[in-house]
Amino acid sequence: MRLLSIQVGLPRELGDPASSDPMDKPWVSGFFKETVSGPVAASRLNLEGDGQADLRVHGGLDKAINVYPEEHRHYWESELELTMPPGAFGENFTVAGVAEGDVCIGDVFRIDGITVEISQPRQPCWKLARRWRIKELAVLVERSGRTGWYFRVKEEGTVAAPAGMELIERPHPEWTVALANEIMHRRKSDADSARRLANCPALSESWKTSLQRRAEKGATDTRSRTHGD
């Protein structure tokens, strides 16, 4: 497992108000990242020089660093017949030798001078589709399971690429990122699995909330069926 490159970028305004094409309408995004060399400071909230446009759903303590495997990027290059540089999926860390089935919620890694922890899978949004002008791209990424994941920063410091990724703790080996994706996106009627995953202490607060609501709804539906309501 290795960190290959680091990408950062601040939100920018894009698009043309006069355009009739929805893909070219005005929008604000921090999706466009550039590769940086040398040490980068990593704080609890983000990397130095990085930012997010919509802090309701991006960034913050649980989503400080966006991670995507290099192998997935090559897959999409072949699938979509595009050239996609590091940072193509808005990721801060491009990694190699590891995928969603290999890592777990709560995994703690030492990477150069920082310590990070996996908090949740990445949920691709409409800005990924807008970036590459492929309307269904976010859905395709979600369905493929090639989502990447987020790190929260447990120990601040500086990090430079390339660097090794040392797994130093795995408290929840039952909750791979791949399984978390499956429960969230494909097993939507499985209230029991939603409840159990929501109880994972290392899971991000936003995923806990979504899964708890699903589990509660499932319990309510079950009671209604049992009582013939």
mmCIF file of N, CA, C and O in Angstrom, residues 65-146:
data_model
loop_
_atom_site.group_PDB
_atom_site.id
_atom_site.type_symbol
_atom_site.label_atom_id
_atom_site.label_comp_id
_atom_site.label_asym_id
_atom_site.label_seq_id
_atom_site.Cartn_x
_atom_site.Cartn_y
_atom_site.Cartn_z
ATOM 1 N N ILE A 65 -9.798 14.120 4.172
ATOM 2 C CA ILE A 65 -8.962 13.717 3.037
ATOM 3 C C ILE A 65 -9.728 12.700 2.192
ATOM 4 O O ILE A 65 -10.163 11.661 2.690
ATOM 5 N N ASN A 66 -9.870 13.007 0.921
ATOM 6 C CA ASN A 66 -10.556 12.145 -0.043
ATOM 7 C C ASN A 66 -9.517 11.237 -0.707
ATOM 8 O O ASN A 66 -8.497 11.728 -1.215
ATOM 9 N N VAL A 67 -9.771 9.949 -0.717
ATOM 10 C CA VAL A 67 -8.780 8.957 -1.166
ATOM 11 C C VAL A 67 -9.342 8.149 -2.336
ATOM 12 O O VAL A 67 -10.498 7.704 -2.293
ATOM 13 N N TYR A 68 -8.509 7.934 -3.359
ATOM 14 C CA TYR A 68 -8.960 7.119 -4.494
ATOM 15 C C TYR A 68 -7.808 6.270 -5.018
ATOM 16 O O TYR A 68 -6.685 6.764 -5.178
ATOM 17 N N PRO A 69 -8.054 4.980 -5.297
ATOM 18 C CA PRO A 69 -6.999 4.102 -5.793
ATOM 19 C C PRO A 69 -6.624 4.372 -7.255
ATOM 20 O O PRO A 69 -7.489 4.588 -8.109
ATOM 21 N N GLU A 70 -5.348 4.339 -7.488
ATOM 22 C CA GLU A 70 -4.807 4.506 -8.844
ATOM 23 C C GLU A 70 -5.379 3.450 -9.787
ATOM 24 O O GLU A 70 -5.684 3.734 -10.953
ATOM 25 N N GLU A 71 -5.549 2.218 -9.312
ATOM 26 C CA GLU A 71 -6.050 1.139 -10.165
ATOM 27 C C GLU A 71 -7.452 1.439 -10.675
ATOM 28 O O GLU A 71 -7.796 1.103 -11.815
ATOM 29 N N HIS A 72 -8.271 2.085 -9.849
ATOM 30 C CA HIS A 72 -9.625 2.453 -10.286
ATOM 31 C C HIS A 72 -9.572 3.503 -11.393
ATOM 32 O O HIS A 72 -10.358 3.457 -12.343
ATOM 33 N N ARG A 73 -8.685 4.456 -11.245
ATOM 34 C CA ARG A 73 -8.563 5.499 -12.265
ATOM 35 C C ARG A 73 -8.211 4.899 -13.622
ATOM 36 O O ARG A 73 -8.785 5.274 -14.648
ATOM 37 N N HIS A 74 -7.299 3.931 -13.616
ATOM 38 C CA HIS A 74 -6.947 3.274 -14.882
ATOM 39 C C HIS A 74 -8.136 2.495 -15.440
ATOM 40 O O HIS A 74 -8.344 2.433 -16.658
ATOM 41 N N TYR A 75 -8.924 1.882 -14.548
ATOM 42 C CA TYR A 75 -10.137 1.185 -14.989
ATOM 43 C C TYR A 75 -11.073 2.137 -15.717
ATOM 44 O O TYR A 75 -11.577 1.822 -16.806
ATOM 45 N N TRP A 76 -11.312 3.304 -15.135
ATOM 46 C CA TRP A 76 -12.239 4.255 -15.748
ATOM 47 C C TRP A 76 -11.670 4.859 -17.032
ATOM 48 O O TRP A 76 -12.426 5.148 -17.973
ATOM 49 N N GLU A 77 -10.362 5.023 -17.081
ATOM 50 C CA GLU A 77 -9.752 5.503 -18.330
ATOM 51 C C GLU A 77 -10.066 4.546 -19.472
ATOM 52 O O GLU A 77 -10.433 4.963 -20.582
ATOM 53 N N SER A 78 -9.940 3.250 -19.195
ATOM 54 C CA SER A 78 -10.231 2.249 -20.215
ATOM 55 C C SER A 78 -11.726 2.181 -20.519
ATOM 56 O O SER A 78 -12.137 2.132 -21.678
ATOM 57 N N GLU A 79 -12.550 2.203 -19.475
ATOM 58 C CA GLU A 79 -13.993 2.078 -19.624
ATOM 59 C C GLU A 79 -14.598 3.259 -20.369
ATOM 60 O O GLU A 79 -15.504 3.099 -21.198
ATOM 61 N N LEU A 80 -14.102 4.442 -20.082
ATOM 62 C CA LEU A 80 -14.687 5.665 -20.643
ATOM 63 C C LEU A 80 -13.908 6.203 -21.833
ATOM 64 O O LEU A 80 -14.331 7.183 -22.454
ATOM 65 N N GLU A 81 -12.754 5.590 -22.108
ATOM 66 C CA GLU A 81 -11.882 6.021 -23.200
ATOM 67 C C GLU A 81 -11.483 7.482 -23.032
ATOM 68 O O GLU A 81 -11.630 8.312 -23.936
ATOM 69 N N LEU A 82 -10.984 7.783 -21.845
ATOM 70 C CA LEU A 82 -10.544 9.127 -21.501
ATOM 71 C C LEU A 82 -9.155 9.070 -20.883
ATOM 72 O O LEU A 82 -8.742 8.035 -20.361
ATOM 73 N N THR A 83 -8.446 10.185 -20.909
ATOM 74 C CA THR A 83 -7.209 10.328 -20.162
ATOM 75 C C THR A 83 -7.538 11.075 -18.881
ATOM 76 O O THR A 83 -8.045 12.203 -18.920
ATOM 77 N N MET A 84 -7.275 10.435 -17.750
ATOM 78 C CA MET A 84 -7.682 10.994 -16.458
ATOM 79 C C MET A 84 -6.455 11.081 -15.554
ATOM 80 O O MET A 84 -5.926 10.049 -15.122
ATOM 81 N N PRO A 85 -5.997 12.281 -15.233
ATOM 82 C CA PRO A 85 -4.802 12.439 -14.396
ATOM 83 C C PRO A 85 -5.100 12.172 -12.932
ATOM 84 O O PRO A 85 -6.270 12.073 -12.525
ATOM 85 N N PRO A 86 -4.084 12.058 -12.083
ATOM 86 C CA PRO A 86 -4.324 11.992 -10.642
ATOM 87 C C PRO A 86 -5.175 13.182 -10.208
ATOM 88 O O PRO A 86 -4.966 14.308 -10.676
ATOM 89 N N GLY A 87 -6.126 12.945 -9.332
ATOM 90 C CA GLY A 87 -7.056 13.994 -8.939
ATOM 91 C C GLY A 87 -8.304 14.032 -9.792
ATOM 92 O O GLY A 87 -9.200 14.851 -9.567
ATOM 93 N N ALA A 88 -8.399 13.123 -10.764
ATOM 94 C CA ALA A 88 -9.528 13.112 -11.697
ATOM 95 C C ALA A 88 -10.862 12.895 -11.004
ATOM 96 O O ALA A 88 -11.916 13.289 -11.518
ATOM 97 N N PHE A 89 -10.838 12.253 -9.837
ATOM 98 C CA PHE A 89 -12.071 11.991 -9.102
ATOM 99 C C PHE A 89 -12.202 12.913 -7.886
ATOM 100 O O PHE A 89 -12.939 12.624 -6.961
ATOM 101 N N GLY A 90 -11.467 14.023 -7.940
ATOM 102 C CA GLY A 90 -11.516 14.985 -6.849
ATOM 103 C C GLY A 90 -10.761 14.545 -5.617
ATOM 104 O O GLY A 90 -10.901 15.144 -4.558
ATOM 105 N N GLU A 91 -9.928 13.511 -5.773
ATOM 106 C CA GLU A 91 -9.259 12.956 -4.593
ATOM 107 C C GLU A 91 -8.028 13.760 -4.207
ATOM 108 O O GLU A 91 -7.332 14.315 -5.058
ATOM 109 N N ASN A 92 -7.781 13.784 -2.895
ATOM 110 C CA ASN A 92 -6.569 14.397 -2.363
ATOM 111 C C ASN A 92 -5.400 13.433 -2.380
ATOM 112 O O ASN A 92 -4.266 13.823 -2.666
ATOM 113 N N PHE A 93 -5.676 12.169 -2.028
ATOM 114 C CA PHE A 93 -4.640 11.140 -2.018
ATOM 115 C C PHE A 93 -4.935 10.133 -3.117
ATOM 116 O O PHE A 93 -6.021 9.546 -3.148
ATOM 117 N N THR A 94 -3.972 9.940 -4.008
ATOM 118 C CA THR A 94 -4.044 8.829 -4.943
ATOM 119 C C THR A 94 -3.162 7.715 -4.377
ATOM 120 O O THR A 94 -1.979 7.933 -4.099
ATOM 121 N N VAL A 95 -3.768 6.531 -4.177
ATOM 122 C CA VAL A 95 -3.064 5.431 -3.520
ATOM 123 C C VAL A 95 -2.975 4.237 -4.463
ATOM 124 O O VAL A 95 -3.698 4.155 -5.455
ATOM 125 N N ALA A 96 -2.099 3.300 -4.129
ATOM 126 C CA ALA A 96 -1.922 2.105 -4.951
ATOM 127 C C ALA A 96 -1.799 0.887 -4.061
ATOM 128 O O ALA A 96 -1.371 0.964 -2.904
ATOM 129 N N GLY A 97 -2.201 -0.263 -4.619
ATOM 130 C CA GLY A 97 -2.043 -1.523 -3.906
ATOM 131 C C GLY A 97 -3.107 -1.786 -2.877
ATOM 132 O O GLY A 97 -2.949 -2.674 -2.028
ATOM 133 N N VAL A 98 -4.218 -1.058 -2.932
ATOM 134 C CA VAL A 98 -5.268 -1.219 -1.938
ATOM 135 C C VAL A 98 -6.599 -0.785 -2.549
ATOM 136 O O VAL A 98 -6.648 0.150 -3.350
ATOM 137 N N ALA A 99 -7.670 -1.499 -2.190
ATOM 138 C CA ALA A 99 -9.001 -1.181 -2.704
ATOM 139 C C ALA A 99 -10.024 -1.354 -1.589
ATOM 140 O O ALA A 99 -9.684 -1.700 -0.449
ATOM 141 N N GLU A 100 -11.291 -1.125 -1.910
ATOM 142 C CA GLU A 100 -12.356 -1.110 -0.908
ATOM 143 C C GLU A 100 -12.507 -2.421 -0.149
ATOM 144 O O GLU A 100 -12.892 -2.423 1.027
ATOM 145 N N GLY A 101 -12.210 -3.521 -0.803
ATOM 146 C CA GLY A 101 -12.311 -4.813 -0.134
ATOM 147 C C GLY A 101 -11.136 -5.122 0.784
ATOM 148 O O GLY A 101 -11.180 -6.095 1.547
ATOM 149 N N ASP A 102 -10.099 -4.301 0.733
ATOM 150 C CA ASP A 102 -8.879 -4.541 1.508
ATOM 151 C C ASP A 102 -8.821 -3.744 2.800
ATOM 152 O O ASP A 102 -7.970 -4.017 3.656
ATOM 153 N N VAL A 103 -9.661 -2.730 2.926
ATOM 154 C CA VAL A 103 -9.586 -1.840 4.082
ATOM 155 C C VAL A 103 -10.936 -1.763 4.780
ATOM 156 O O VAL A 103 -11.976 -2.069 4.193
ATOM 157 N N CYS A 104 -10.915 -1.333 6.041
ATOM 158 C CA CYS A 104 -12.118 -1.349 6.880
ATOM 159 C C CYS A 104 -12.370 0.011 7.514
ATOM 160 O O CYS A 104 -11.442 0.797 7.725
ATOM 161 N N ILE A 105 -13.639 0.249 7.826
ATOM 162 C CA ILE A 105 -13.983 1.418 8.618
ATOM 163 C C ILE A 105 -13.200 1.341 9.935
ATOM 164 O O ILE A 105 -13.174 0.305 10.598
ATOM 165 N N GLY A 106 -12.562 2.440 10.295
ATOM 166 C CA GLY A 106 -11.775 2.460 11.531
ATOM 167 C C GLY A 106 -10.320 2.070 11.370
ATOM 168 O O GLY A 106 -9.559 2.185 12.349
ATOM 169 N N ASP A 107 -9.917 1.611 10.186
ATOM 170 C CA ASP A 107 -8.498 1.319 9.968
ATOM 171 C C ASP A 107 -7.675 2.582 10.197
ATOM 172 O O ASP A 107 -8.010 3.670 9.696
ATOM 173 N N VAL A 108 -6.577 2.448 10.928
ATOM 174 C CA VAL A 108 -5.687 3.572 11.216
ATOM 175 C C VAL A 108 -4.357 3.341 10.502
ATOM 176 O O VAL A 108 -3.763 2.270 10.626
ATOM 177 N N PHE A 109 -3.922 4.355 9.750
ATOM 178 C CA PHE A 109 -2.676 4.265 8.991
ATOM 179 C C PHE A 109 -1.718 5.369 9.416
ATOM 180 O O PHE A 109 -2.130 6.498 9.711
ATOM 181 N N ARG A 110 -0.450 5.010 9.403
ATOM 182 C CA ARG A 110 0.612 6.007 9.512
ATOM 183 C C ARG A 110 1.129 6.248 8.111
ATOM 184 O O ARG A 110 1.550 5.311 7.418
ATOM 185 N N ILE A 111 1.065 7.515 7.656
ATOM 186 C CA ILE A 111 1.548 7.891 6.325
ATOM 187 C C ILE A 111 2.486 9.071 6.491
ATOM 188 O O ILE A 111 2.046 10.181 6.806
ATOM 189 N N ASP A 112 3.759 8.821 6.333
ATOM 190 C CA ASP A 112 4.777 9.856 6.526
ATOM 191 C C ASP A 112 4.605 10.460 7.918
ATOM 192 O O ASP A 112 4.708 9.737 8.909
ATOM 193 N N GLY A 113 4.287 11.748 8.022
ATOM 194 C CA GLY A 113 4.218 12.381 9.332
ATOM 195 C C GLY A 113 2.826 12.545 9.904
ATOM 196 O O GLY A 113 2.641 13.311 10.867
ATOM 197 N N ILE A 114 1.832 11.839 9.365
ATOM 198 C CA ILE A 114 0.467 11.970 9.877
ATOM 199 C C ILE A 114 -0.132 10.596 10.181
ATOM 200 O O ILE A 114 0.323 9.575 9.662
ATOM 201 N N THR A 115 -1.161 10.607 11.016
ATOM 202 C CA THR A 115 -1.925 9.398 11.298
ATOM 203 C C THR A 115 -3.370 9.664 10.909
ATOM 204 O O THR A 115 -3.946 10.686 11.278
ATOM 205 N N VAL A 116 -3.948 8.741 10.123
ATOM 206 C CA VAL A 116 -5.292 8.926 9.587
ATOM 207 C C VAL A 116 -6.138 7.686 9.843
ATOM 208 O O VAL A 116 -5.607 6.593 10.090
ATOM 209 N N GLU A 117 -7.461 7.857 9.760
ATOM 210 C CA GLU A 117 -8.398 6.774 10.037
ATOM 211 C C GLU A 117 -9.513 6.788 8.995
ATOM 212 O O GLU A 117 -10.050 7.855 8.669
ATOM 213 N N ILE A 118 -9.888 5.613 8.489
ATOM 214 C CA ILE A 118 -10.982 5.535 7.516
ATOM 215 C C ILE A 118 -12.312 5.759 8.229
ATOM 216 O O ILE A 118 -12.619 5.096 9.218
ATOM 217 N N SER A 119 -13.094 6.706 7.706
ATOM 218 C CA SER A 119 -14.357 7.079 8.342
ATOM 219 C C SER A 119 -15.593 6.594 7.581
ATOM 220 O O SER A 119 -16.623 6.316 8.192
ATOM 221 N N GLN A 120 -15.508 6.520 6.248
ATOM 222 C CA GLN A 120 -16.649 6.094 5.438
ATOM 223 C C GLN A 120 -16.222 5.948 3.985
ATOM 224 O O GLN A 120 -15.191 6.483 3.570
ATOM 225 N N PRO A 121 -17.010 5.218 3.175
ATOM 226 C CA PRO A 121 -16.773 5.250 1.738
ATOM 227 C C PRO A 121 -17.077 6.640 1.190
ATOM 228 O O PRO A 121 -17.859 7.399 1.785
ATOM 229 N N ARG A 122 -16.499 6.964 0.071
ATOM 230 C CA ARG A 122 -16.841 8.208 -0.610
ATOM 231 C C ARG A 122 -18.166 7.999 -1.350
ATOM 232 O O ARG A 122 -18.387 6.952 -1.961
ATOM 233 N N GLN A 123 -19.048 8.984 -1.298
ATOM 234 C CA GLN A 123 -20.281 8.957 -2.067
ATOM 235 C C GLN A 123 -20.150 9.956 -3.196
ATOM 236 O O GLN A 123 -20.223 11.169 -2.967
ATOM 237 N N PRO A 124 -19.948 9.485 -4.431
ATOM 238 C CA PRO A 124 -19.759 10.420 -5.544
ATOM 239 C C PRO A 124 -21.023 11.244 -5.789
ATOM 240 O O PRO A 124 -22.133 10.732 -5.707
ATOM 241 N N CYS A 125 -20.844 12.528 -6.052
ATOM 242 C CA CYS A 125 -21.987 13.412 -6.272
ATOM 243 C C CYS A 125 -22.018 13.894 -7.719
ATOM 244 O O CYS A 125 -21.175 13.537 -8.543
ATOM 245 N N TRP A 126 -22.991 14.748 -8.003
ATOM 246 C CA TRP A 126 -23.217 15.225 -9.363
ATOM 247 C C TRP A 126 -22.028 15.983 -9.928
ATOM 248 O O TRP A 126 -21.865 16.081 -11.151
ATOM 249 N N LYS A 127 -21.149 16.499 -9.064
ATOM 250 C CA LYS A 127 -20.013 17.277 -9.563
ATOM 251 C C LYS A 127 -18.999 16.402 -10.295
ATOM 252 O O LYS A 127 -18.281 16.889 -11.173
ATOM 253 N N LEU A 128 -18.941 15.128 -9.937
ATOM 254 C CA LEU A 128 -18.086 14.208 -10.691
ATOM 255 C C LEU A 128 -18.581 14.104 -12.124
ATOM 256 O O LEU A 128 -17.791 14.153 -13.083
ATOM 257 N N ALA A 129 -19.897 13.964 -12.288
ATOM 258 C CA ALA A 129 -20.488 13.895 -13.631
ATOM 259 C C ALA A 129 -20.255 15.193 -14.396
ATOM 260 O O ALA A 129 -19.949 15.190 -15.595
ATOM 261 N N ARG A 130 -20.410 16.300 -13.699
ATOM 262 C CA ARG A 130 -20.228 17.612 -14.341
ATOM 263 C C ARG A 130 -18.778 17.806 -14.768
ATOM 264 O O ARG A 130 -18.498 18.332 -15.849
ATOM 265 N N ARG A 131 -17.863 17.370 -13.935
ATOM 266 C CA ARG A 131 -16.437 17.529 -14.250
ATOM 267 C C ARG A 131 -16.083 16.831 -15.547
ATOM 268 O O ARG A 131 -15.343 17.382 -16.385
ATOM 269 N N TRP A 132 -16.625 15.628 -15.753
ATOM 270 C CA TRP A 132 -16.268 14.853 -16.932
ATOM 271 C C TRP A 132 -17.357 14.852 -18.017
ATOM 272 O O TRP A 132 -17.240 14.146 -18.997
ATOM 273 N N ARG A 133 -18.403 15.646 -17.787
ATOM 274 C CA ARG A 133 -19.484 15.804 -18.764
ATOM 275 C C ARG A 133 -20.098 14.463 -19.155
ATOM 276 O O ARG A 133 -20.400 14.209 -20.316
ATOM 277 N N ILE A 134 -20.246 13.601 -18.149
ATOM 278 C CA ILE A 134 -20.873 12.291 -18.340
ATOM 279 C C ILE A 134 -21.980 12.188 -17.296
ATOM 280 O O ILE A 134 -21.719 11.973 -16.111
ATOM 281 N N LYS A 135 -23.216 12.365 -17.724
ATOM 282 C CA LYS A 135 -24.341 12.541 -16.814
ATOM 283 C C LYS A 135 -24.464 11.414 -15.799
ATOM 284 O O LYS A 135 -24.785 11.639 -14.629
ATOM 285 N N GLU A 136 -24.209 10.188 -16.217
ATOM 286 C CA GLU A 136 -24.430 9.028 -15.359
ATOM 287 C C GLU A 136 -23.178 8.580 -14.605
ATOM 288 O O GLU A 136 -23.194 7.535 -13.939
ATOM 289 N N LEU A 137 -22.088 9.352 -14.642
ATOM 290 C CA LEU A 137 -20.823 8.872 -14.099
ATOM 291 C C LEU A 137 -20.893 8.614 -12.594
ATOM 292 O O LEU A 137 -20.377 7.598 -12.109
ATOM 293 N N ALA A 138 -21.526 9.495 -11.829
ATOM 294 C CA ALA A 138 -21.606 9.275 -10.382
ATOM 295 C C ALA A 138 -22.337 7.978 -10.063
ATOM 296 O O ALA A 138 -21.938 7.227 -9.169
ATOM 297 N N VAL A 139 -23.397 7.693 -10.812
ATOM 298 C CA VAL A 139 -24.156 6.455 -10.614
ATOM 299 C C VAL A 139 -23.305 5.246 -10.979
ATOM 300 O O VAL A 139 -23.315 4.228 -10.273
ATOM 301 N N LEU A 140 -22.567 5.349 -12.075
ATOM 302 C CA LEU A 140 -21.711 4.242 -12.500
ATOM 303 C C LEU A 140 -20.643 3.937 -11.451
ATOM 304 O O LEU A 140 -20.368 2.771 -11.151
ATOM 305 N N VAL A 141 -20.050 4.972 -10.886
ATOM 306 C CA VAL A 141 -19.017 4.786 -9.868
ATOM 307 C C VAL A 141 -19.617 4.125 -8.625
ATOM 308 O O VAL A 141 -19.052 3.176 -8.066
ATOM 309 N N GLU A 142 -20.776 4.610 -8.208
ATOM 310 C CA GLU A 142 -21.431 4.031 -7.029
ATOM 311 C C GLU A 142 -21.765 2.563 -7.250
ATOM 312 O O GLU A 142 -21.506 1.713 -6.398
ATOM 313 N N ARG A 143 -22.347 2.252 -8.406
ATOM 314 C CA ARG A 143 -22.739 0.868 -8.700
ATOM 315 C C ARG A 143 -21.542 -0.055 -8.807
ATOM 316 O O ARG A 143 -21.630 -1.235 -8.464
ATOM 317 N N SER A 144 -20.422 0.463 -9.279
ATOM 318 C CA SER A 144 -19.227 -0.368 -9.458
ATOM 319 C C SER A 144 -18.563 -0.704 -8.131
ATOM 320 O O SER A 144 -17.768 -1.643 -8.047
ATOM 321 N N GLY A 145 -18.848 0.085 -7.098
ATOM 322 C CA GLY A 145 -18.168 -0.091 -5.818
ATOM 323 C C GLY A 145 -16.788 0.551 -5.789
ATOM 324 O O GLY A 145 -16.119 0.528 -4.751
ATOM 325 N N ARG A 146 -16.370 1.148 -6.901
ATOM 326 C CA ARG A 146 -15.063 1.806 -6.967
ATOM 327 C C ARG A 146 -15.212 3.259 -6.510
ATOM 328 O O ARG A 146 -15.038 4.196 -7.285
#
